[in-house]
Amino acid sequence: MEDDFDFPTGAGDMDIPEEEDDAISPGPMKVGDETELGKNGLKKKLIKQGEGWETPGSGDEVQVHYTGTLLDGTKFDSSRDRGTPFKFSLGQGQVIKGWDEGIKTMKKGENAIFTIPPELAYGESGSPPTIPPNATLQFDVELLSWTSVKDICKDGGVIKKILTEGEKWENPKDLDEVFVKYEAHLEDGTLVSKSEGVEFTVEDGYLCPALAKAVKTMKKGEKVHLTVKPQYGFGEAGRPAAGDEGAVPPNATLGITLELVSWKTVSDVTKDKKVLKKALKEGEVYERPNDGAVVQVKMVGKLHDGTIFTKKGHDNEPFEFKIDDEQVIDGLDRAVKSMKKGEVALVTIQPEYAFGSFESTQELAIVPANSTVYYEVELVSFVKEKESWDMNTQEKIEAAGKKKEEGNALFKAAKYERASKRYEKAVRYIEYDSSFSDDEKQQAKVLKITCNLNDAACKLKLKKYKEAEKLCTKVLELDSRNVKALYRRAQAYIQLVDLDLAELDIKKALEIEPNNKDVKLEYKLLKEKVREYNKRDAQFYGNIFVKMSKHDPVPMTIDSKA
């Protein structure tokens, strides 16, 4: 046939259920294997293996060679005979359903024969004169290549076509700073904006909303063409010409060629955007310091106006400090803990994690109160604190005891959050004691009880009452007559307004230690709380009954015959 074979939607007017992508996946196949795809009779026989593991998706522009025959071997069309590959958009109804469903299971370079029943081909009508009614067809298909096409916003507003594949698998996130090149044209080809290199923060965007949405889906080095509808371009208003930038008419569709050259990863270290770490140079491997690690850094600290207030580790040996030991400001401590060896980063630290509301005299300048500070830091090296899996049983017990003492010191200094972390780490060292001797198990039990009790005291101070209750329950599972655990759990229950449970714990504690003054005082507090809530409930329900009596003055009656 001289003309391209027409692929109408054949059985498109028939009620054929759509198959889910995973429902027709054939799984691993060997050359010569034949398998059924889905439940509508479509079969695939593998002739030649493809490359890699990726397959095209809906909307992608695929390029194939094919030969179509009837079951008796009669050939009705072949792109190979014409010497021109056939191109179409997958999953868009541009070809028969058997093609859409079969070709999306193929890899690049793969060759397969598809046997397609009439329901997924041309149905009862056929395609005269070459394809009779109700014909089952066979297509020998080779997938030459495809271009990925994605509907980024799922509403047709930004269609992305990949021109050059990117590297690795990471994509920029909202806080990251991206460096891009782009050209934006109107549909008639008029250039309206161009840049050979511009940097912006993804969440802030640039030029129009489409750029930020697109770069979040791109890899480093990826180049794409975007078709941008007005709602993601310049909308109903358009944009006037300004300088070298051309005018954009109202409701204009744009074509944008965009290349993601590189980006700097920006991490929200504290999850509240008050300590931000921008990686200027990637570090080695994946390992990072842990709490207690000894780190060596080079660092320069600056104020907003560029004034340097500290510089350490550049002249002689690197500056050394211990993570989570209050040897540097909290924000810097947390940021360095998130770094890899060899990484260089710019860390922006707001006052809450820096020097707070007080003026601070540093070695090179005074840091004014409520200052946001900036550190350029290089993590030269670090030695991690030994983890539990690297310790023998006696070392675990010793490490747990050390963390308990550190926690006690922090608790006395009213640093409850930091104390709680120490107690939690102490318990982790001895949590699994199956390899311990009987004597070591007893030591571990005492440490678990003490650390969980002390941690519960921290949680009460921090008003984390549910966590305090859980910690006390753990203690009581080890020692059901532990008065401190009953007492502290009762305190948590009172704050959680579980007054009945609080009373049960207090009564049990008084059974064990009838003269315990703290427990007696807590019982008195509990009774006051109960009276307070009873009074409040009485007022609440009293008000309800008053309102009801106003709206329903008619007395209730009963059926005298009942």
Coordinates of C-alpha atoms in Angstrom, one line a residue:
M1 CA 0.0 0.0 0.0
E2 CA 1.4 3.4 -1.0
D3 CA -0.2 5.5 1.7
D4 CA 0.3 5.2 5.5
F5 CA -2.1 2.6 6.9
D6 CA -5.0 4.4 8.7
F7 CA -5.5 3.3 12.3
P8 CA -9.0 4.3 13.2
T9 CA -10.3 3.6 16.7
G10 CA -11.8 0.4 15.2
A11 CA -13.9 -1.0 18.0
G12 CA -14.0 2.4 19.8
D13 CA -17.8 2.4 19.8
M14 CA -17.9 -1.0 21.6
D15 CA -18.2 -1.4 25.3
I16 CA -14.7 -2.7 26.0
P17 CA -13.6 -2.2 29.6
E18 CA -10.4 -0.3 30.0
E19 CA -7.5 -2.3 31.5
E20 CA -5.3 -0.9 34.3
D21 CA -1.6 -0.6 33.4
D22 CA -0.5 -3.2 35.9
A23 CA -3.3 -5.5 34.9
I24 CA -1.8 -6.1 31.4
S25 CA 1.9 -6.2 32.4
P26 CA 3.2 -9.5 31.1
G27 CA 6.1 -9.8 33.6
P28 CA 9.5 -11.1 32.5
M29 CA 9.4 -12.9 29.1
K30 CA 12.0 -14.9 27.1
V31 CA 12.4 -14.9 23.4
G32 CA 9.7 -17.2 21.9
D33 CA 7.4 -16.9 24.9
E34 CA 3.7 -15.9 24.2
T35 CA 1.4 -14.5 26.9
E36 CA -2.1 -13.0 27.1
L37 CA -2.3 -9.3 28.0
G38 CA -5.4 -8.5 30.0
K39 CA -8.7 -10.3 29.7
N40 CA -9.8 -9.4 26.2
G41 CA -7.8 -11.9 24.2
L42 CA -4.8 -9.7 23.3
K43 CA -1.7 -11.9 23.0
K44 CA 2.0 -11.0 22.8
K45 CA 4.9 -13.2 21.5
L46 CA 8.4 -11.9 22.1
I47 CA 10.7 -12.1 19.1
K48 CA 13.6 -9.9 20.3
Q49 CA 14.5 -8.5 23.8
G50 CA 14.5 -4.8 24.3
E51 CA 16.9 -2.5 26.2
G52 CA 16.8 -1.5 29.8
W53 CA 13.5 -1.7 31.8
E54 CA 11.6 1.5 30.9
T55 CA 8.4 1.3 28.8
P56 CA 6.4 4.2 27.2
G57 CA 3.4 5.7 29.0
S58 CA 0.2 7.2 28.0
G59 CA 0.7 10.4 25.9
D60 CA 4.3 9.5 24.9
E61 CA 5.1 9.9 21.2
V62 CA 6.3 6.5 20.0
Q63 CA 8.0 5.5 16.8
V64 CA 7.6 1.9 15.4
H65 CA 8.1 -0.3 12.4
Y66 CA 5.3 -2.8 11.8
T67 CA 3.9 -5.4 9.4
G68 CA 0.2 -6.2 9.6
T69 CA -1.3 -9.6 8.5
L70 CA -4.5 -11.6 8.7
L71 CA -4.4 -15.0 10.4
D72 CA -4.0 -16.6 7.0
G73 CA -0.8 -14.7 6.4
T74 CA -2.2 -12.1 4.0
K75 CA -0.3 -8.9 4.4
F76 CA -2.4 -5.7 4.4
D77 CA 0.2 -3.1 5.4
S78 CA 3.9 -2.6 6.3
S79 CA 5.8 0.5 7.4
R80 CA 9.0 -1.5 6.7
D81 CA 8.0 -1.8 3.0
R82 CA 7.6 2.0 2.9
G83 CA 10.9 2.5 4.7
T84 CA 9.3 5.1 7.0
P85 CA 8.6 4.5 10.7
F86 CA 5.1 5.1 12.0
K87 CA 4.7 7.7 14.7
F88 CA 1.7 8.3 17.0
S89 CA 0.8 9.3 20.6
L90 CA 0.3 6.3 22.8
G91 CA -3.0 5.9 24.7
Q92 CA -4.7 8.8 23.0
G93 CA -7.1 6.7 20.7
Q94 CA -5.0 7.5 17.6
V95 CA -4.6 3.7 16.9
I96 CA -6.6 0.6 17.6
K97 CA -7.0 -0.4 21.2
G98 CA -4.8 -3.5 20.8
W99 CA -1.9 -1.3 19.8
D100 CA -2.4 1.1 22.7
E101 CA -2.5 -1.8 25.2
G102 CA 0.3 -3.9 23.6
I103 CA 2.9 -1.3 22.8
K104 CA 2.9 0.2 26.3
T105 CA 4.4 -3.2 27.5
M106 CA 7.4 -2.9 25.1
K107 CA 11.0 -1.7 25.8
K108 CA 13.2 0.3 23.4
G109 CA 14.4 -2.0 20.6
E110 CA 12.0 -4.8 21.4
N111 CA 10.3 -6.8 18.6
A112 CA 7.1 -8.7 19.3
I113 CA 4.1 -10.2 17.5
F114 CA 0.7 -9.1 18.7
T115 CA -2.4 -11.2 18.0
I116 CA -5.3 -8.8 18.3
P117 CA -9.0 -10.0 18.5
P118 CA -11.6 -8.0 16.5
E119 CA -12.9 -6.4 19.7
L120 CA -9.6 -4.6 20.1
A121 CA -9.1 -4.0 16.3
Y122 CA -11.8 -3.2 13.7
G123 CA -14.7 -5.1 15.2
E124 CA -17.8 -6.2 13.2
S125 CA -17.4 -3.6 10.5
G126 CA -13.7 -4.4 9.6
S127 CA -11.8 -2.0 7.4
P128 CA -12.8 -2.6 3.8
P129 CA -11.4 -3.6 1.4
T130 CA -8.3 -5.1 3.1
I131 CA -9.7 -6.2 6.5
P132 CA -12.9 -8.3 6.7
P133 CA -15.5 -8.0 9.5
N134 CA -14.6 -9.7 12.8
A135 CA -11.0 -10.3 11.8
T136 CA -8.3 -11.3 14.2
L137 CA -5.1 -9.5 13.2
Q138 CA -1.4 -10.0 13.7
F139 CA 1.1 -7.2 13.9
D140 CA 4.9 -7.7 13.9
V141 CA 6.0 -4.6 15.8
E142 CA 9.4 -3.2 16.6
L143 CA 9.5 -0.3 19.1
L144 CA 12.3 2.0 17.7
S145 CA 12.1 4.8 20.2
W146 CA 9.7 7.2 22.1
T147 CA 9.6 10.7 23.3
S148 CA 8.2 11.1 26.8
V149 CA 5.2 13.5 26.9
K150 CA 3.6 14.3 30.3
D151 CA 0.6 16.3 31.4
I152 CA 2.3 17.9 34.4
C153 CA -0.7 19.5 36.0
K154 CA -3.2 16.8 35.0
D155 CA -5.5 19.3 33.4
G156 CA -3.8 19.9 30.0
G157 CA -2.4 23.2 31.2
V158 CA 1.3 22.3 30.9
I159 CA 2.4 19.5 28.4
K160 CA 6.0 18.5 28.7
K161 CA 7.9 16.8 25.9
I162 CA 11.4 15.6 26.7
L163 CA 14.0 16.6 24.1
T164 CA 17.1 15.5 26.0
E165 CA 17.1 13.0 28.9
G166 CA 18.6 14.2 32.2
E167 CA 21.0 12.6 34.6
K168 CA 20.3 10.4 37.6
W169 CA 16.8 10.4 39.2
E170 CA 16.6 13.4 41.6
N171 CA 14.3 16.4 40.9
P172 CA 14.4 19.8 42.5
K173 CA 12.2 20.6 45.5
D174 CA 10.4 23.8 46.4
L175 CA 13.3 25.3 48.5
D176 CA 16.0 24.5 45.9
E177 CA 17.7 27.1 43.8
V178 CA 17.7 26.1 40.1
F179 CA 19.8 27.4 37.2
V180 CA 18.0 27.2 33.8
K181 CA 18.1 28.3 30.2
Y182 CA 14.9 29.0 28.3
E183 CA 13.2 30.5 25.3
A184 CA 9.5 31.4 25.3
H185 CA 7.5 31.9 22.0
L186 CA 4.0 32.6 21.0
E187 CA 2.2 30.1 18.8
D188 CA 3.2 32.1 15.7
G189 CA 6.9 31.8 16.7
T190 CA 7.3 35.3 18.1
L191 CA 10.0 35.3 20.8
V192 CA 8.7 36.9 24.0
S193 CA 11.5 36.0 26.5
K194 CA 14.9 34.3 26.5
S195 CA 17.7 33.7 29.0
E196 CA 21.1 31.9 28.6
G197 CA 21.1 31.4 32.4
V198 CA 18.9 32.5 35.2
E199 CA 18.8 31.3 38.9
F200 CA 15.6 31.2 41.0
T201 CA 14.1 29.4 44.0
V202 CA 11.6 26.9 42.8
E203 CA 8.8 27.9 45.2
D204 CA 9.2 31.6 44.1
G205 CA 9.1 30.8 40.4
Y206 CA 10.2 32.8 37.4
L207 CA 8.6 34.3 34.3
C208 CA 5.3 32.4 34.6
P209 CA 3.9 29.6 36.8
A210 CA 4.7 26.9 34.3
L211 CA 8.5 27.1 34.8
A212 CA 8.3 26.3 38.5
K213 CA 5.9 23.4 37.9
A214 CA 8.0 22.0 35.1
V215 CA 11.4 22.1 36.8
K216 CA 10.1 20.1 39.7
T217 CA 9.6 17.2 37.3
M218 CA 13.0 17.5 35.6
K219 CA 16.4 15.9 36.1
K220 CA 19.8 17.7 35.9
G221 CA 20.7 18.3 32.2
E222 CA 17.1 17.6 31.0
K223 CA 15.8 19.7 28.1
V224 CA 12.1 19.9 27.4
H225 CA 9.5 21.6 25.3
L226 CA 6.5 23.0 27.2
T227 CA 3.1 23.8 25.7
V228 CA 1.7 26.2 28.2
K229 CA -2.0 27.2 28.3
P230 CA -2.9 30.7 29.5
Q231 CA -3.7 29.7 33.1
Y232 CA -0.1 28.7 33.6
G233 CA 1.3 31.5 31.4
F234 CA 0.2 35.1 31.6
G235 CA -3.6 34.5 31.8
E236 CA -6.4 36.7 30.7
A237 CA -4.3 39.9 31.1
G238 CA -1.3 38.9 29.1
R239 CA 1.9 41.0 29.6
P240 CA 3.1 44.3 27.9
A241 CA 6.5 44.5 26.3
A242 CA 9.3 45.7 28.6
G243 CA 12.9 46.2 27.5
D244 CA 14.1 43.1 25.6
E245 CA 10.9 41.2 26.7
G246 CA 8.2 40.9 24.1
A247 CA 4.5 41.5 24.7
V248 CA 2.2 38.5 25.5
P249 CA -1.4 38.9 24.3
P250 CA -4.3 38.0 26.5
N251 CA -5.1 34.3 26.7
A252 CA -2.0 33.4 24.8
T253 CA -0.7 29.8 24.6
L254 CA 3.1 29.7 24.9
G255 CA 5.8 27.3 23.7
I256 CA 8.8 27.2 26.0
T257 CA 12.1 25.4 25.5
L258 CA 13.5 24.8 29.0
E259 CA 16.8 23.3 30.1
L260 CA 17.6 22.5 33.7
V261 CA 21.4 23.1 33.9
S262 CA 21.9 22.5 37.6
W263 CA 20.5 23.2 41.0
K264 CA 21.6 23.7 44.6
T265 CA 19.8 21.6 47.1
V266 CA 18.3 23.6 50.0
S267 CA 17.2 21.6 53.1
D268 CA 14.8 22.7 55.8
V269 CA 17.0 21.4 58.7
T270 CA 14.5 22.2 61.5
K271 CA 11.3 21.6 59.4
D272 CA 10.1 25.2 60.3
K273 CA 12.2 27.0 57.7
K274 CA 14.3 28.7 60.4
V275 CA 17.5 26.8 59.6
L276 CA 18.1 26.4 55.9
K277 CA 21.1 24.6 54.4
K278 CA 22.1 25.2 50.8
A279 CA 24.6 22.7 49.4
L280 CA 27.3 24.5 47.5
K281 CA 29.4 21.3 47.0
E282 CA 28.1 17.8 47.3
G283 CA 29.6 15.6 49.9
E284 CA 31.0 12.0 49.7
V285 CA 28.9 8.9 50.1
Y286 CA 25.8 8.9 52.3
E287 CA 27.0 8.7 55.9
R288 CA 26.4 11.7 58.2
P289 CA 27.4 12.4 61.8
N290 CA 25.2 11.2 64.6
D291 CA 24.5 12.7 68.1
G292 CA 27.8 12.5 70.0
A293 CA 29.9 12.5 66.8
V294 CA 33.2 14.5 66.9
V295 CA 33.2 16.7 63.8
Q296 CA 36.0 18.8 62.2
V297 CA 34.9 21.8 60.1
K298 CA 36.0 25.0 58.4
M299 CA 33.5 27.8 58.9
V300 CA 32.9 31.5 58.5
G301 CA 30.0 33.2 60.3
K302 CA 28.6 36.4 58.9
L303 CA 25.8 38.9 59.7
H304 CA 23.3 40.1 57.1
D305 CA 25.5 43.0 56.0
G306 CA 28.5 40.7 55.4
T307 CA 30.3 41.5 58.7
I308 CA 32.4 38.4 59.7
F309 CA 31.9 37.6 63.4
T310 CA 33.7 34.3 63.5
K311 CA 36.2 32.3 61.3
K312 CA 37.5 29.0 62.5
G313 CA 39.5 26.1 61.0
H314 CA 41.0 27.9 58.1
D315 CA 44.4 28.9 59.3
N316 CA 45.7 25.7 61.1
E317 CA 43.8 22.6 62.1
P318 CA 40.0 22.4 61.4
F319 CA 37.7 23.5 64.2
E320 CA 36.5 20.5 66.2
F321 CA 33.3 20.1 68.3
K322 CA 30.9 17.4 69.5
I323 CA 27.4 17.1 68.0
D324 CA 24.5 17.7 70.4
D325 CA 26.8 18.9 73.2
E326 CA 26.0 22.7 73.1
Q327 CA 29.5 23.6 71.9
V328 CA 28.1 25.7 69.0
I329 CA 24.8 27.4 68.5
D330 CA 21.8 25.0 68.0
G331 CA 21.2 25.8 64.3
L332 CA 24.8 25.2 63.3
D333 CA 24.9 22.0 65.4
R334 CA 21.8 20.6 63.6
A335 CA 23.0 21.7 60.1
V336 CA 26.4 20.1 60.5
K337 CA 24.7 16.9 61.6
S338 CA 22.8 16.8 58.3
M339 CA 26.0 17.1 56.2
K340 CA 28.2 14.6 54.4
K341 CA 32.0 14.5 54.6
G342 CA 33.4 17.0 52.1
E343 CA 30.2 18.9 51.8
V344 CA 30.3 22.7 51.6
A345 CA 27.1 24.5 52.6
L346 CA 25.7 27.9 53.2
V347 CA 23.5 27.8 56.4
T348 CA 21.0 30.5 57.2
I349 CA 20.0 30.5 60.9
Q350 CA 17.2 32.6 62.3
P351 CA 17.6 34.0 65.9
E352 CA 15.6 31.2 67.6
Y353 CA 18.4 28.8 66.7
A354 CA 21.3 31.3 66.8
F355 CA 22.0 33.8 69.6
G356 CA 18.3 34.7 70.3
S357 CA 17.2 38.0 71.8
F358 CA 20.5 38.8 73.4
E359 CA 23.6 40.5 72.0
S360 CA 26.5 38.1 71.7
T361 CA 30.2 39.1 71.6
Q362 CA 32.1 36.8 69.3
E363 CA 35.8 36.8 68.5
L364 CA 35.7 39.1 65.4
A365 CA 32.5 41.1 66.0
I366 CA 29.4 41.6 68.1
V367 CA 26.2 39.8 67.0
P368 CA 23.3 42.1 67.7
A369 CA 20.2 40.8 69.4
N370 CA 17.6 39.0 67.2
S371 CA 20.1 38.5 64.3
T372 CA 19.8 36.1 61.5
V373 CA 23.3 34.7 60.9
Y374 CA 24.9 33.0 57.9
Y375 CA 27.6 30.3 58.0
E376 CA 29.6 28.9 55.2
V377 CA 30.7 25.5 56.5
E378 CA 32.8 22.7 55.1
L379 CA 32.6 19.3 56.9
V380 CA 36.2 18.1 56.7
S381 CA 35.7 14.9 58.6
F382 CA 33.9 13.3 61.5
V383 CA 34.1 10.3 63.8
K384 CA 30.7 8.9 64.7
E385 CA 29.8 8.0 68.3
K386 CA 29.8 4.2 68.5
E387 CA 26.4 2.7 67.7
S388 CA 24.8 -0.1 69.8
W389 CA 25.3 -2.7 67.0
D390 CA 29.1 -2.1 67.2
M391 CA 29.2 -2.8 71.0
N392 CA 29.4 -5.9 73.1
T393 CA 26.9 -6.3 75.9
Q394 CA 29.0 -4.7 78.7
E395 CA 29.8 -1.7 76.4
K396 CA 26.0 -1.2 75.8
I397 CA 25.3 -1.2 79.5
E398 CA 28.2 1.3 80.2
A399 CA 27.0 3.5 77.3
A400 CA 23.4 3.5 78.6
G401 CA 24.7 4.5 82.1
K402 CA 26.7 7.4 80.6
K403 CA 23.7 8.7 78.6
K404 CA 21.6 8.4 81.8
E405 CA 24.0 10.6 83.7
E406 CA 24.2 13.1 80.8
G407 CA 20.4 13.2 80.8
N408 CA 20.3 13.8 84.6
A409 CA 22.7 16.8 84.3
L410 CA 20.5 18.3 81.5
F411 CA 17.3 17.8 83.5
K412 CA 18.8 19.6 86.5
A413 CA 19.7 22.5 84.1
A414 CA 16.0 22.5 83.0
K415 CA 17.0 21.4 79.4
Y416 CA 14.2 18.9 79.2
E417 CA 14.1 18.3 75.5
R418 CA 17.8 17.5 75.4
A419 CA 17.6 15.4 78.5
S420 CA 14.8 13.4 77.0
K421 CA 16.9 12.6 73.9
R422 CA 19.7 11.3 76.2
Y423 CA 17.3 9.0 78.1
E424 CA 15.8 7.7 74.9
K425 CA 19.3 6.9 73.5
A426 CA 20.2 5.1 76.8
V427 CA 17.2 2.9 76.4
R428 CA 18.0 2.1 72.8
Y429 CA 21.4 0.8 73.8
I430 CA 19.9 -1.9 76.0
E431 CA 16.4 -2.3 74.4
Y432 CA 17.2 -5.8 73.0
D433 CA 18.9 -7.9 75.7
S434 CA 18.5 -11.5 74.5
S435 CA 22.3 -11.9 74.3
F436 CA 22.8 -10.5 77.9
S437 CA 23.8 -12.6 80.8
D438 CA 21.4 -12.8 83.8
D439 CA 23.4 -10.2 85.7
E440 CA 23.5 -7.9 82.6
K441 CA 19.8 -8.4 82.1
Q442 CA 19.2 -7.2 85.7
Q443 CA 21.4 -4.2 85.2
A444 CA 19.6 -3.4 81.9
K445 CA 16.2 -3.7 83.6
V446 CA 17.2 -1.2 86.3
L447 CA 18.5 1.2 83.6
K448 CA 15.4 0.9 81.5
I449 CA 13.2 1.7 84.5
T450 CA 15.2 4.7 85.6
C451 CA 15.6 6.2 82.1
N452 CA 11.9 5.7 81.2
L453 CA 10.8 7.2 84.5
N454 CA 13.2 10.2 84.0
D455 CA 12.1 10.6 80.4
A456 CA 8.4 10.6 81.6
A457 CA 9.4 13.4 84.0
C458 CA 10.8 15.3 80.9
K459 CA 7.6 14.7 78.9
L460 CA 5.5 16.1 81.8
K461 CA 7.6 19.2 81.9
L462 CA 7.2 19.5 78.1
K463 CA 3.5 19.0 78.4
K464 CA 3.7 15.8 76.2
Y465 CA 1.3 14.0 78.4
K466 CA 0.4 11.1 76.1
E467 CA 4.1 10.2 75.7
A468 CA 4.6 10.4 79.5
E469 CA 1.7 8.0 80.0
K470 CA 3.2 5.5 77.5
L471 CA 6.7 5.7 79.2
C472 CA 5.2 5.0 82.6
T473 CA 3.2 2.1 81.2
K474 CA 6.5 0.6 79.9
V475 CA 8.0 0.9 83.4
L476 CA 4.9 -0.8 85.0
E477 CA 5.3 -3.7 82.6
L478 CA 8.7 -4.3 84.1
D479 CA 7.7 -3.4 87.7
S480 CA 4.0 -3.3 88.4
R481 CA 4.5 -1.9 91.9
N482 CA 6.7 1.1 90.9
V483 CA 5.1 4.0 92.8
K484 CA 6.9 6.7 90.8
A485 CA 5.5 5.2 87.5
L486 CA 2.0 5.1 89.0
Y487 CA 2.4 8.7 90.3
R488 CA 3.7 10.1 87.1
R489 CA 1.1 8.3 85.0
A490 CA -1.6 9.7 87.2
Q491 CA -0.2 13.2 86.6
A492 CA -0.4 12.5 82.9
Y493 CA -4.0 11.1 83.1
I494 CA -5.1 14.2 85.1
Q495 CA -3.8 16.5 82.3
L496 CA -5.5 14.3 79.7
V497 CA -8.7 14.4 81.7
D498 CA -8.8 10.6 82.2
L499 CA -9.7 11.2 85.9
D500 CA -11.0 7.7 86.6
L501 CA -7.7 6.1 85.4
A502 CA -5.8 8.7 87.4
E503 CA -7.7 7.7 90.5
L504 CA -7.0 4.0 90.0
D505 CA -3.2 4.7 89.7
I506 CA -3.2 7.0 92.8
K507 CA -5.1 4.5 94.9
K508 CA -2.7 1.7 93.9
A509 CA 0.3 3.8 94.7
L510 CA -1.2 4.6 98.2
E511 CA -1.8 0.9 98.8
I512 CA 2.0 0.3 98.2
E513 CA 3.2 3.5 100.0
P514 CA 0.4 4.8 102.2
N515 CA 2.5 7.7 103.6
N516 CA 3.9 9.0 100.3
K517 CA 3.4 12.8 100.6
D518 CA 3.7 13.5 96.8
V519 CA 1.0 10.9 96.0
K520 CA -1.3 12.2 98.7
L521 CA -0.9 15.7 97.4
E522 CA -1.7 14.5 93.9
Y523 CA -4.8 12.8 95.2
K524 CA -5.9 16.0 96.7
L525 CA -5.4 17.8 93.4
L526 CA -7.3 15.0 91.6
K527 CA -10.3 15.5 94.0
E528 CA -10.3 19.2 93.3
K529 CA -10.2 18.5 89.5
V530 CA -13.2 16.1 89.9
R531 CA -15.2 18.7 91.8
E532 CA -14.3 21.3 89.2
Y533 CA -15.4 19.2 86.3
N534 CA -18.6 18.1 88.1
K535 CA -19.5 21.7 88.8
R536 CA -18.8 22.6 85.2
D537 CA -20.9 19.7 83.9
A538 CA -23.8 20.7 86.2
Q539 CA -23.7 24.2 84.9
F540 CA -23.6 23.0 81.3
Y541 CA -26.5 20.6 81.6
G542 CA -28.4 23.1 83.8
N543 CA -28.2 25.6 81.0
I544 CA -29.4 23.0 78.5
F545 CA -32.5 22.2 80.6
V546 CA -33.3 25.9 81.1
K547 CA -33.2 26.4 77.3
M548 CA -35.4 23.4 76.7
S549 CA -38.0 24.6 79.2
K550 CA -38.2 27.9 77.5
H551 CA -38.8 26.4 74.1
D552 CA -41.0 23.5 75.2
P553 CA -43.4 24.7 78.0
V554 CA -46.0 21.9 77.2
P555 CA -45.8 19.2 79.9
M556 CA -45.0 15.7 78.8
T557 CA -47.9 13.2 78.9
I558 CA -48.1 9.4 78.8
D559 CA -50.7 7.1 77.2
S560 CA -53.0 6.1 80.1
K561 CA -53.9 3.0 78.3
A562 CA -50.4 1.7 78.2

